[in-house]
Amino acid sequence: MTDRRAFLIVMDSVGIGGAPDAAGFFNDDRPDTGANTVAHIAQTRPLALPHLDALGLGAAIRLASGAVAPGLGAVPQGIWGAATEVSRGKDTPSGHWEIAGVPVPWDWHYFPNTRPAFPAEWSESIARAAGTDGILGNEHASGTEIVARLGAEHLRLGWPICYTSADSVLQIAVHEGVFGLERLYRLCEDVAAMVHPMRVGRVIARPFLGAEGSFARTPNRRDYAIAPPGPTLLDIAQQAGRETHAVGKIGDIFSHRGISQLHKGKSDADLAGHLLALADEARPGSLTFANFVEFDSLYGHRRDVAGYAAALEWFDGVAGALIARLRPGDLAIFTADHGNDPTWGGTDHTRERVPVLGWGYGARAVGKVGFADIGASVAVHLGLPAVGPGRSFL
């Protein structure tokens, strides 16, 4: 077994523009053509990202989209390039699965932007599974907005709040202290078994607490994702006897398949602690796969440019601390699963290329690659069998 270790870190939604098929993806009625998460934030105010830029972030943005990002002009010292997705979705599972070597071979099921959004028989089945006389919501909505609007009615009736978005997802929000967390999880498991055969990507448990006027989500979200359609990088590593660590929501995204140890937290700061500890403690030959979600969940969907910028600058310090802990023979790759340009209209993800930034092989321009090439490269680094259709750039 190789002594080499690999750290694959997904900066959720940190896109860099330039997706060649962006015109086929929309926010409200506007195509995603021209969306560019990092460049547009930097054009609002210059970004200070010395560690990521030293690897090649600014150069990757210019390669992906031709855009100039103020503050990001370093000469690359690491692996750098831009990755393009082939899966027909700009969602979390599609991006992560393809990064791990498995492009999505089907079209996801999406709910119409109507009210009701769900077929009547599905709404009735959800209510039966919940043990209630009905459901609330049944529409496209922002999670924080719909809880603020329907939370009091939920407390009065006890019915779950069910909603969707532009993603292939069915979300269920309940008051954690009244409806019960374990009851919510059982409900989501039952609903996932019902909708996964229809190619709905995820059922998401969205618990909240508080009273009318002060409802707030808790950190006890749980995703029930459809299983990947083929062996992923995690599966292949585990089958080869390697230790695999899932940091953040990686376990949920991959249906807890191919994972030796889960490392969860209530915030990205907690996850950063896990990642840095694994840099010190993970065994030779191991794979650590991490997702940092707050760029997306707290700032991208809410179109909070200042918050997104601050989160990027905070994470750059995490990246620097990780690099300082890596050992000779280690590989670290920083990438993303899609975009979520906070300067864009709507509230949905944006179709973009993503950065590929790596430490461990010196300065190396890899050009425009595919998402699946990332997983293939990690497999080569770890001496694992080939994964998926990708080709290594190492």
C-alpha angles and dihedrals in degrees: 000000000000120000089220120113130199131210115193111188123188115202094203111236097354095142127172103203130240103098104165093217098044091119089070094059126070148199105205100319097329119101118233092239107137098016111143117170102193099032094050092049090049091049088056090054129344114266124228104212104144098165099045091041091051088057089052112273097140091046090049091054091052090048094048100045112357089245123140115224111203111235094023108092107117123139104251116255098176142043107304138176144113127263128213124205123225099186113103096241138074093208136115101259094046093052097044096044092050091048086053091052104268117103113198109260097196141054114256122237112249127191119235118253092246135107112272094035097179127066111260093244091054092051090050091049092050091051091049091050090049093047091236135121093243148334133260128227107016092179147089108283149147109259097229092045097049093047090051090049100042104023095098092049089049090055091049098047103024091226118143118248107236124189144148141204140205087293124082093262143120113204126196120198123190137161105266095212097046107032093032131239098242090047089053091050092050090049092051091049090053093047092047090055088053100047104032092077086059090057096253100156103213145006109205127201108217110185122184139181137203137064134282109305093020107055113147133179118248124222091249095098114144128190122212102199129185110253118262111262095234144015111301130202088268092054093048093047093050093046088054090057096256125144110246123197123197114200119194120343096345089107092056094045093054096041088247090290122147094009126130099182135015122213112191133174144177094243143012087261088062090048091050088057090053093048094050091046090052090052086061099037113026114115127248111276094024130137122218114193115187136181124198104197107176095085085065106031100041104030115013099052091041091050091233104159097177093047092049091049092051091048091052092051091048091050092050086065090052090051091051092049091050093049090050090057098047120111131222107280094030124124125206121186123187115197142138139237100223139326133274106184107200091202092058129095122259124023103265133106117274125232106244144142114258134222123259107202122168144180124201106056102060123239108345128159108208097177124208109348137167127260089245090056088069093061091042090054093049089050091053091048091053094043093244129148116272117282124210127318097313128115123220118248092196 
